[in-house]
C-alpha cells in the first residue's frame, strides 16, 4: 500500500483525518507491535506513554490521537479512533482473496449451488441442495450438509460442521472445528429411559457474524436458534436450542447458554459465564467473567457473580465476605462486654 | 403418517390413549410449535394456558392431557405423558434410514468388518479390525481407529474421532467433533519434566447412549472409562480417565469430570458443574449449574454451590450473604448501644 | 521385553535400582492395574496397603519402594520413584513407530518438506512451505496450513488444525480436534459494528509439550502466543491471543486464559479455572479448581476461589460463610440481651 492507496482507503472510511510529518519511502506492507516495528509497518498508539516503546524506531505509519504526537517526528495519521482505523487498514493489508478453486478431493453434490469464486480446500464435503455465495472460502475437511445456505464472502474454517437446513448470512466467519446445528439437548424421561425429542428447528445466523473455534451452536427444537447480525463469539462457546443472541453482542470464551435463553442486543459476556434457560436480558447488559445468570435481567447495566447481581452489589458483597473475620471478632468482643455489663447489673 | 399408521404406532407404545374429535384429511408429516402449526403438523400441549397459542389454527394432531381439551375442537390425542408420546411420534416421522452406501473417498481397512446397511459418508476413515454393526450411519470425515467396536443402529457424527479398542453399544448417537478415547491426563513429574504414563485402558459405552458435540471422553489409564446404558450427555463435556457415568444419567453442557470420579445412576448434572477426582455420588443426585463437587455424596438429593452442599443449605447461605450488610449495620448499632450502656454504668 | 532388555532400559534412566526375587519365565509385554495383573504385566505400587489388591496374583514385575515388598515374593523392582519408572517402562512397551507412509488420500503441497519417516494417515492436508520433522505421525483428517513448522517425533491427532506460520517443537503431542493458531478475539466497536483487528502473530510451542483434545490455542495479535517447553495441557482448554504458558506448567481440563495473561513456570492449574487478561503469575503457583484469577499473583503458593486468594484464606472464608447462621443467631441473642440491659437501666 503506497501513500495514494492509503489516502484512497482512508477516504472510503468517511472519517476526519490528517497526516503529520514526511511519508516513508517504502510501501506499507504489514502491521506490528511498537516494540518490533520496522519501516514497512503500520502501528497504533492509544496512550502517549506507549510512544516510548518505539525506542527511536520509525515505523512506516503511526496512527494515534492528536496529543500522542507532540514529540514524535515520524509519519503519523491523526484520527479520533486509532484502533478502528488500524483495524480497517490491517484488514486491507491482509485481505485474502478466494480463487474459485474446488480441490479434486472435495465432494460436492451435483445439485449443490456454488456461486462464482468459491474455494473448497481438500476434503470438503458439500451435500445436496446446499447453496454457497460468491467469494466464500471453505477450508479443509469441512462438512456441510443438506439444504444449507451460506452467504457471500464468508470464511468457513477447517473441520467445521454445518448441519442441514441451517443458514448463514453474508460476511460471516466460522472458525475451525465449530459445529452449527447439532441436535439440541431435548429429552423426555419415561420408564427409566431418556427418549429423544427430535430437533427440527435450524440455526439462523445473520450477516457479519464471527464464531470462534470448537463452538457448538445447537439447532432449535421446533423453531430456530438465532445469532443476529454483527455478533462476535469466541472459542468453546455452547449455545443451546432456541437461544437468541441479540444483534451486536460479544460473547467470550467458554460461555454457555442453556435452552431458550435470549440475550439482548449489544450485550457483552466475559469468559466462563453461564445463562440458565428461558430467561431474557435487556439490551446493553455486560456480564463479568464466571457470572451465573439465573433469572431475567430487565435493565441495562453491569452484572457479576452467581447468582448474578449488579456488579457494584457484587463488589460490596465480596468486601463484606472478606470482612467476615472482623465481624466475628467484633461479635465475640461484644459478647464479653455484655457479659461484663450483665455481671455488673447482677452485682447491683 | 395416516390415521391407520398412527394407531399402529401408538399400539406399539403400550400406553392408554384415546382420540377426540374428527381426524384431519391430510397425513401427519411434521412436528411444529403451537404458534406455527399447520394441518400436517403434530403438536403437544403441557398446560391448558398454552392452547391459546394456537390462535385458531388447527394442527393435524394435538397431544395433551384430558383437561387440556375442554375448549378445543380439533383432532386430539389424550395420553398421560404428552411429551413422551410426541417424542415417539416425532422419532417415527423423522426416522432416517441408512442406505448401505460407502462413499468412494472413504478409507476402510480391508480387515474391518462392516455389517449390512452401514453408511460411510465422504472422508470417513475406518482402521484395522474395527467392527461396525448394521444400520449404523457414519458421517463425513469421521476417524475410527484400530479394533473399535460400534454396535447396531448408531449415528457417528461428522469429524468424530474414536480411538483404538473403544467400544460403543447399540442405538448410540455420538455427535460431531467428539473425541472418544483420547489419552487421559496421566503424568509423573521427575526432575523438572512431566513424563507421560501411557494410557492403555479404553472407553466402554453402553446401549442407547447419546453424546453431544465436541466432547472429550478420555480412555482409562489401566482399566476403562465407562458410560453406562441410557446416559445422555450434552456439548463440550470433559470426562477424564477412569470415570464412570452411571446408568440413565443426564449431563448438561460444559460439565467436567476429573479422573476416576464415579457418578451414580440417574443423576442429573446442570451446565458448567465440575467434579473432583476419586469421588462417588449416590444414585438419584441432582447437581445445579456451576456446582463444584469436591467430595463424595452418599445420599440422593439436590446439590448446589462450590463446595457443593444440599441445595436448600446453599439457598439459605446465599440469603445470609445477601443480608451481610444488615448484619454489619446491626452490629454497629449494638456497639453504640453497648458504649452507651457502658457509659451509663461508669457514670453510676 | 525380556530381562536383558529390561536391565538395558533401566540403565538408560540413570537411577538406583535393585531386583528382588526370581524373574518370570515369560516376557513383559503390557501394563495393568493390580486387580487384573497377569504374568506378562508390569504393575506399580505406591503404598503397602495396595499390595493386597494383587489377591495372590503374580504379575511379571512389580515396581515399588523398598518397604512395599516385605511380604511379597514375586519378581520386584525397588526404586525411589516407582510411578516414574513405571511410566518409562510403559512408554517403551507401548512405543509406536512411524512408518514413512503417506496415504494416497492425503494432500501434501509440492513445496512442503516432509523429513524421513513421516506418516500421514488418510485425509491429511499439508499446505505450502510447511515443514514436518522426522518420525512425526500425523493422524487422519488433520489440516496443516501454510508455512507451519512441526519438529521431530511429534504426534498430531486426527482432525487437528494448525494454522499458518505456527511452530511446534520436537517430541510434542497435539491430540485430536485441537485448533492451533485460530484468530484471537480482537475487535474494535465502531458505530454499532464490531471491526476485526487482523491477528498476525503466530503460536510458538516448545519441545516436549502435550496438548489435549478439542483445545483452542489462538494466534497472537501482533506478537506470538507461547507454550514453553515441558508444558502439559488437558482437554477443552482455551488459550487466548498473546498468552504465555511458562515452562513445565500443567493445565487441567476446561481452563481458560484471557488475552495476554502470562502463567509463570511450573504452575499447576486445576479444572475449570479462569484467568483474566493482562495478568502474570509467579513461578510455582498452584490454582485449585474453578479459581477465578482476576489480578497478578506475585508469590509462589496455592490459590483458590473467585476472586482468587491464598488457599488457606479461601478455606477460612468458606468456614466463616458456613457459620453465618450461627453469627446471625448470636447477634439476635445479643440484641435481646441489650434490650433487657436497657430496660433494667431505664427502670433504674
Short mmCIF file of C-alpha atoms in Angstrom, two decimals, chain C residues 2-326:
data_model
loop_
_atom_site.label_atom_id
_atom_site.label_comp_id
_atom_site.label_asym_id
_atom_site.label_seq_id
_atom_site.Cartn_x
_atom_site.Cartn_y
_atom_site.Cartn_z
CA UNK C 2 12.90 -59.77 28.39
CA UNK C 3 15.10 -59.35 31.47
CA UNK C 4 18.16 -58.29 29.50
CA UNK C 5 16.16 -55.62 27.68
CA UNK C 6 14.65 -54.51 30.99
CA UNK C 7 18.11 -54.04 32.51
CA UNK C 8 19.36 -52.19 29.44
CA UNK C 9 16.40 -49.85 29.61
CA UNK C 10 16.72 -49.23 33.35
CA UNK C 11 20.37 -48.38 32.85
CA UNK C 12 19.39 -45.59 30.42
CA UNK C 13 17.30 -43.98 33.19
CA UNK C 14 20.36 -43.34 35.30
CA UNK C 15 18.69 -44.21 38.61
CA UNK C 16 19.44 -46.55 41.53
CA UNK C 17 17.52 -49.80 41.40
CA UNK C 18 17.62 -53.37 42.59
CA UNK C 19 15.64 -56.52 41.89
CA UNK C 20 14.05 -58.83 44.44
CA UNK C 21 13.06 -62.47 43.95
CA UNK C 22 13.05 -64.62 40.82
CA UNK C 23 12.32 -63.17 37.37
CA UNK C 24 9.31 -64.59 35.49
CA UNK C 25 9.68 -67.04 32.65
CA UNK C 26 7.71 -65.08 30.10
CA UNK C 27 8.47 -61.64 28.70
CA UNK C 28 6.99 -58.36 29.96
CA UNK C 29 4.52 -57.19 27.32
CA UNK C 30 1.88 -54.98 28.88
CA UNK C 31 0.93 -52.85 31.90
CA UNK C 32 -2.04 -53.38 34.16
CA UNK C 33 -3.84 -52.46 37.35
CA UNK C 34 -3.05 -54.64 40.36
CA UNK C 35 -6.51 -56.16 40.29
CA UNK C 36 -6.18 -57.52 36.77
CA UNK C 37 -2.46 -58.25 36.57
CA UNK C 38 -1.21 -61.34 34.75
CA UNK C 39 2.26 -62.81 34.37
CA UNK C 40 3.22 -60.65 31.40
CA UNK C 41 2.17 -57.39 33.09
CA UNK C 42 4.24 -54.65 34.68
CA UNK C 43 2.48 -53.01 37.67
CA UNK C 44 3.44 -50.45 40.30
CA UNK C 45 2.51 -50.00 43.96
CA UNK C 46 2.78 -46.68 45.79
CA UNK C 47 1.51 -47.80 49.19
CA UNK C 48 1.94 -51.05 51.10
CA UNK C 49 -1.79 -51.34 51.71
CA UNK C 50 -2.43 -51.78 47.99
CA UNK C 51 -0.28 -54.94 47.72
CA UNK C 52 -3.30 -56.92 48.88
CA UNK C 53 -5.11 -55.86 45.68
CA UNK C 54 -2.99 -58.49 43.94
CA UNK C 55 -5.06 -61.19 45.68
CA UNK C 56 -2.34 -63.76 45.24
CA UNK C 57 -1.70 -62.87 41.60
CA UNK C 58 1.95 -62.68 40.49
CA UNK C 59 2.49 -60.06 37.78
CA UNK C 60 5.58 -60.22 35.62
CA UNK C 61 7.09 -57.27 37.51
CA UNK C 62 6.01 -55.20 40.50
CA UNK C 63 7.68 -51.77 40.89
CA UNK C 64 7.73 -50.14 44.33
CA UNK C 65 9.67 -48.75 47.24
CA UNK C 66 11.78 -50.98 49.48
CA UNK C 67 9.16 -51.27 52.23
CA UNK C 68 6.39 -52.41 49.92
CA UNK C 69 7.92 -55.81 49.47
CA UNK C 70 8.16 -57.28 52.97
CA UNK C 71 5.51 -59.87 52.31
CA UNK C 72 5.54 -60.16 48.55
CA UNK C 73 7.56 -62.95 46.98
CA UNK C 74 7.22 -62.22 43.25
CA UNK C 75 9.72 -60.52 40.95
CA UNK C 76 10.06 -56.89 42.06
CA UNK C 77 11.97 -53.75 41.17
CA UNK C 78 12.91 -51.44 44.04
CA UNK C 79 13.29 -47.77 43.05
CA UNK C 80 12.82 -44.36 44.67
CA UNK C 81 10.15 -43.17 42.21
CA UNK C 82 8.03 -46.19 41.23
CA UNK C 83 5.44 -44.32 39.12
CA UNK C 84 8.16 -42.57 37.14
CA UNK C 85 9.95 -45.84 36.39
CA UNK C 86 6.61 -47.48 35.56
CA UNK C 87 5.88 -44.61 33.12
CA UNK C 88 9.24 -45.02 31.38
CA UNK C 89 8.93 -48.80 31.06
CA UNK C 90 5.36 -48.42 29.80
CA UNK C 91 6.48 -45.85 27.23
CA UNK C 92 8.98 -48.43 25.98
CA UNK C 93 6.42 -51.26 25.90
CA UNK C 94 3.82 -49.19 24.02
CA UNK C 95 6.22 -47.32 21.75
CA UNK C 96 4.59 -46.69 18.38
CA UNK C 97 6.77 -46.44 15.36
CA UNK C 98 6.17 -44.14 12.46
CA UNK C 99 6.41 -45.82 9.12
CA UNK C 100 7.08 -43.29 6.39
CA UNK C 101 3.65 -43.87 4.95
CA UNK C 102 1.76 -41.10 3.18
CA UNK C 103 -1.76 -42.31 2.44
CA UNK C 104 -2.86 -41.71 -1.13
CA UNK C 105 -5.87 -39.69 0.01
CA UNK C 106 -3.64 -37.18 1.83
CA UNK C 107 -2.95 -33.91 0.07
CA UNK C 108 0.59 -32.62 0.56
CA UNK C 109 1.69 -29.43 -1.20
CA UNK C 110 4.60 -29.96 -3.56
CA UNK C 111 6.79 -27.47 -1.76
CA UNK C 112 6.02 -28.86 1.70
CA UNK C 113 9.08 -30.52 3.28
CA UNK C 114 8.45 -33.85 4.94
CA UNK C 115 11.52 -35.36 6.61
CA UNK C 116 12.21 -39.06 6.58
CA UNK C 117 9.84 -41.43 8.27
CA UNK C 118 6.82 -39.12 8.43
CA UNK C 119 3.37 -40.79 8.42
CA UNK C 120 0.24 -39.15 7.04
CA UNK C 121 -2.99 -41.07 7.52
CA UNK C 122 -5.98 -40.68 5.15
CA UNK C 123 -7.41 -37.24 4.56
CA UNK C 124 -4.45 -35.27 5.90
CA UNK C 125 -3.90 -31.86 4.26
CA UNK C 126 -0.48 -30.20 4.40
CA UNK C 127 -0.22 -26.83 2.72
CA UNK C 128 2.56 -24.81 1.09
CA UNK C 129 6.04 -24.46 2.56
CA UNK C 130 5.15 -26.43 5.67
CA UNK C 131 7.94 -28.48 7.26
CA UNK C 132 7.48 -31.70 9.22
CA UNK C 133 10.35 -33.27 11.18
CA UNK C 134 11.37 -36.91 11.07
CA UNK C 135 9.38 -39.66 12.77
CA UNK C 136 6.36 -37.40 13.15
CA UNK C 137 2.98 -39.14 12.84
CA UNK C 138 0.01 -37.16 11.50
CA UNK C 139 -3.38 -38.77 12.05
CA UNK C 140 -6.42 -38.81 9.78
CA UNK C 141 -8.12 -35.66 8.53
CA UNK C 142 -5.66 -33.24 10.18
CA UNK C 143 -5.34 -29.90 8.35
CA UNK C 144 -1.97 -28.15 8.48
CA UNK C 145 -1.76 -24.79 6.73
CA UNK C 146 0.98 -22.72 5.08
CA UNK C 147 4.43 -22.26 6.45
CA UNK C 148 3.94 -24.32 9.61
CA UNK C 149 6.97 -25.91 11.26
CA UNK C 150 6.49 -29.18 13.15
CA UNK C 151 9.51 -30.77 14.82
CA UNK C 152 10.75 -34.33 15.14
CA UNK C 153 8.97 -37.23 16.77
CA UNK C 154 5.64 -35.46 17.20
CA UNK C 155 2.14 -36.93 17.14
CA UNK C 156 -0.54 -34.77 15.52
CA UNK C 157 -4.02 -36.13 16.29
CA UNK C 158 -6.96 -36.72 14.00
CA UNK C 159 -8.84 -33.59 12.88
CA UNK C 160 -6.22 -31.28 14.40
CA UNK C 161 -5.98 -27.88 12.68
CA UNK C 162 -2.70 -25.96 12.68
CA UNK C 163 -2.92 -22.52 11.09
CA UNK C 164 -0.27 -20.76 9.07
CA UNK C 165 3.09 -19.72 10.45
CA UNK C 166 2.69 -21.64 13.72
CA UNK C 167 5.64 -23.59 15.09
CA UNK C 168 5.72 -26.77 17.14
CA UNK C 169 8.96 -28.10 18.63
CA UNK C 170 10.21 -31.68 18.94
CA UNK C 171 8.53 -34.53 20.83
CA UNK C 172 5.17 -32.79 21.06
CA UNK C 173 1.76 -34.43 21.11
CA UNK C 174 -1.28 -32.49 19.92
CA UNK C 175 -4.42 -34.55 20.48
CA UNK C 176 -7.49 -34.83 18.29
CA UNK C 177 -9.66 -31.87 17.31
CA UNK C 178 -7.39 -29.20 18.77
CA UNK C 179 -7.02 -25.94 16.84
CA UNK C 180 -3.63 -24.21 16.99
CA UNK C 181 -3.44 -20.65 15.68
CA UNK C 182 -7.10 -19.70 15.32
CA UNK C 183 -7.68 -15.96 15.24
CA UNK C 184 -7.53 -14.16 18.58
CA UNK C 185 -10.68 -12.40 19.76
CA UNK C 186 -9.51 -8.91 18.79
CA UNK C 187 -12.28 -6.50 17.82
CA UNK C 188 -12.99 -2.79 17.83
CA UNK C 189 -16.56 -1.46 18.18
CA UNK C 190 -17.33 1.49 15.88
CA UNK C 191 -20.77 2.77 15.00
CA UNK C 192 -22.65 -0.28 16.22
CA UNK C 193 -20.47 -2.82 14.46
CA UNK C 194 -17.51 -4.92 15.59
CA UNK C 195 -14.49 -4.48 13.32
CA UNK C 196 -11.94 -7.25 13.29
CA UNK C 197 -8.35 -6.42 14.16
CA UNK C 198 -6.38 -8.85 11.98
CA UNK C 199 -4.38 -11.29 14.08
CA UNK C 200 -0.94 -11.60 12.56
CA UNK C 201 1.10 -13.16 15.36
CA UNK C 202 1.57 -16.93 15.50
CA UNK C 203 1.60 -19.71 18.09
CA UNK C 204 5.04 -20.95 19.17
CA UNK C 205 5.09 -24.25 21.00
CA UNK C 206 8.32 -25.53 22.60
CA UNK C 207 9.64 -29.09 22.95
CA UNK C 208 8.03 -31.93 24.91
CA UNK C 209 4.68 -30.14 25.01
CA UNK C 210 1.44 -32.12 25.17
CA UNK C 211 -1.95 -30.59 24.36
CA UNK C 212 -5.22 -32.49 24.83
CA UNK C 213 -8.35 -32.85 22.73
CA UNK C 214 -10.56 -30.07 21.33
CA UNK C 215 -8.43 -27.26 22.77
CA UNK C 216 -8.14 -23.80 21.21
CA UNK C 217 -4.77 -22.04 21.23
CA UNK C 218 -5.26 -18.69 19.48
CA UNK C 219 -2.52 -16.96 17.49
CA UNK C 220 -1.08 -13.70 18.81
CA UNK C 221 -2.47 -10.34 17.68
CA UNK C 222 0.87 -8.75 16.78
CA UNK C 223 3.39 -10.87 18.65
CA UNK C 224 3.15 -14.61 19.42
CA UNK C 225 1.22 -16.83 21.79
CA UNK C 226 3.76 -19.09 23.51
CA UNK C 227 3.60 -22.52 25.14
CA UNK C 228 7.03 -23.17 26.61
CA UNK C 229 8.89 -26.47 26.91
CA UNK C 230 7.54 -29.36 29.01
CA UNK C 231 4.02 -27.94 29.39
CA UNK C 232 1.10 -30.35 29.58
CA UNK C 233 -2.42 -29.21 28.76
CA UNK C 234 -5.62 -31.23 29.17
CA UNK C 235 -8.85 -31.19 27.10
CA UNK C 236 -11.10 -28.26 26.08
CA UNK C 237 -8.66 -25.59 27.27
CA UNK C 238 -8.97 -22.08 25.82
CA UNK C 239 -5.75 -20.08 25.43
CA UNK C 240 -6.34 -16.61 24.00
CA UNK C 241 -4.02 -14.39 21.95
CA UNK C 242 -0.61 -13.41 23.33
CA UNK C 243 -0.86 -15.73 26.33
CA UNK C 244 2.40 -17.24 27.60
CA UNK C 245 2.27 -20.59 29.43
CA UNK C 246 5.55 -20.89 31.35
CA UNK C 247 7.88 -23.86 31.16
CA UNK C 248 6.73 -27.08 32.81
CA UNK C 249 3.25 -25.86 33.70
CA UNK C 250 0.29 -28.25 33.84
CA UNK C 251 -3.20 -27.05 32.90
CA UNK C 252 -6.24 -29.26 33.53
CA UNK C 253 -9.49 -29.57 31.57
CA UNK C 254 -11.75 -26.65 30.63
CA UNK C 255 -9.39 -23.96 31.95
CA UNK C 256 -9.45 -20.61 30.13
CA UNK C 257 -6.85 -17.87 29.73
CA UNK C 258 -7.93 -14.42 28.52
CA UNK C 259 -5.69 -12.42 26.23
CA UNK C 260 -2.12 -11.52 27.20
CA UNK C 261 -2.21 -13.39 30.51
CA UNK C 262 1.15 -14.89 31.43
CA UNK C 263 1.40 -18.02 33.53
CA UNK C 264 4.72 -18.49 35.33
CA UNK C 265 6.92 -21.59 35.19
CA UNK C 266 5.87 -24.85 36.85
CA UNK C 267 2.41 -23.63 37.69
CA UNK C 268 -0.41 -26.15 38.01
CA UNK C 269 -3.97 -25.15 37.20
CA UNK C 270 -6.91 -27.38 38.13
CA UNK C 271 -10.09 -27.82 36.09
CA UNK C 272 -12.44 -25.00 35.06
CA UNK C 273 -10.20 -22.25 36.46
CA UNK C 274 -10.09 -18.97 34.55
CA UNK C 275 -7.52 -16.19 34.17
CA UNK C 276 -8.35 -12.58 33.35
CA UNK C 277 -6.35 -10.82 30.67
CA UNK C 278 -3.09 -8.91 31.11
CA UNK C 279 -2.03 -10.53 34.39
CA UNK C 280 1.03 -12.55 35.34
CA UNK C 281 1.60 -15.28 37.89
CA UNK C 282 4.81 -16.12 39.72
CA UNK C 283 6.62 -19.42 39.19
CA UNK C 284 5.39 -22.39 41.24
CA UNK C 285 1.82 -21.20 41.70
CA UNK C 286 -0.96 -23.75 42.10
CA UNK C 287 -4.55 -22.85 41.33
CA UNK C 288 -7.38 -25.01 42.58
CA UNK C 289 -10.42 -25.99 40.51
CA UNK C 290 -12.81 -23.22 39.42
CA UNK C 291 -10.41 -20.48 40.61
CA UNK C 292 -11.06 -17.12 39.01
CA UNK C 293 -7.76 -15.27 38.87
CA UNK C 294 -8.51 -11.57 38.46
CA UNK C 295 -5.16 -9.95 39.27
CA UNK C 296 -1.46 -10.73 39.10
CA UNK C 297 -0.02 -13.17 41.63
CA UNK C 298 3.50 -12.27 42.68
CA UNK C 299 4.29 -15.07 45.13
CA UNK C 300 4.52 -18.84 44.74
CA UNK C 301 1.77 -20.63 46.63
CA UNK C 302 -1.61 -22.30 46.46
CA UNK C 303 -4.56 -20.16 45.39
CA UNK C 304 -8.31 -20.73 45.19
CA UNK C 305 -11.69 -19.03 44.89
CA UNK C 306 -13.09 -16.18 42.88
CA UNK C 307 -11.61 -13.66 43.11
CA UNK C 308 -8.65 -15.96 43.72
CA UNK C 309 -6.85 -15.63 47.06
CA UNK C 310 -4.40 -17.77 49.06
CA UNK C 311 -5.94 -21.20 49.54
CA UNK C 312 -5.86 -21.04 53.35
CA UNK C 313 -7.71 -17.73 53.35
CA UNK C 314 -10.29 -19.20 51.00
CA UNK C 315 -10.79 -22.20 53.26
CA UNK C 316 -11.24 -19.97 56.32
CA UNK C 317 -13.68 -17.81 54.38
CA UNK C 318 -15.73 -20.86 53.42
CA UNK C 319 -15.89 -21.89 57.07
CA UNK C 320 -16.92 -18.37 58.08
CA UNK C 321 -19.68 -18.41 55.47
CA UNK C 322 -20.88 -21.79 56.75
CA UNK C 323 -21.04 -20.22 60.22
CA UNK C 324 -23.09 -17.20 59.09
CA UNK C 325 -26.23 -18.75 60.51
CA UNK C 326 -24.66 -19.01 63.97
#
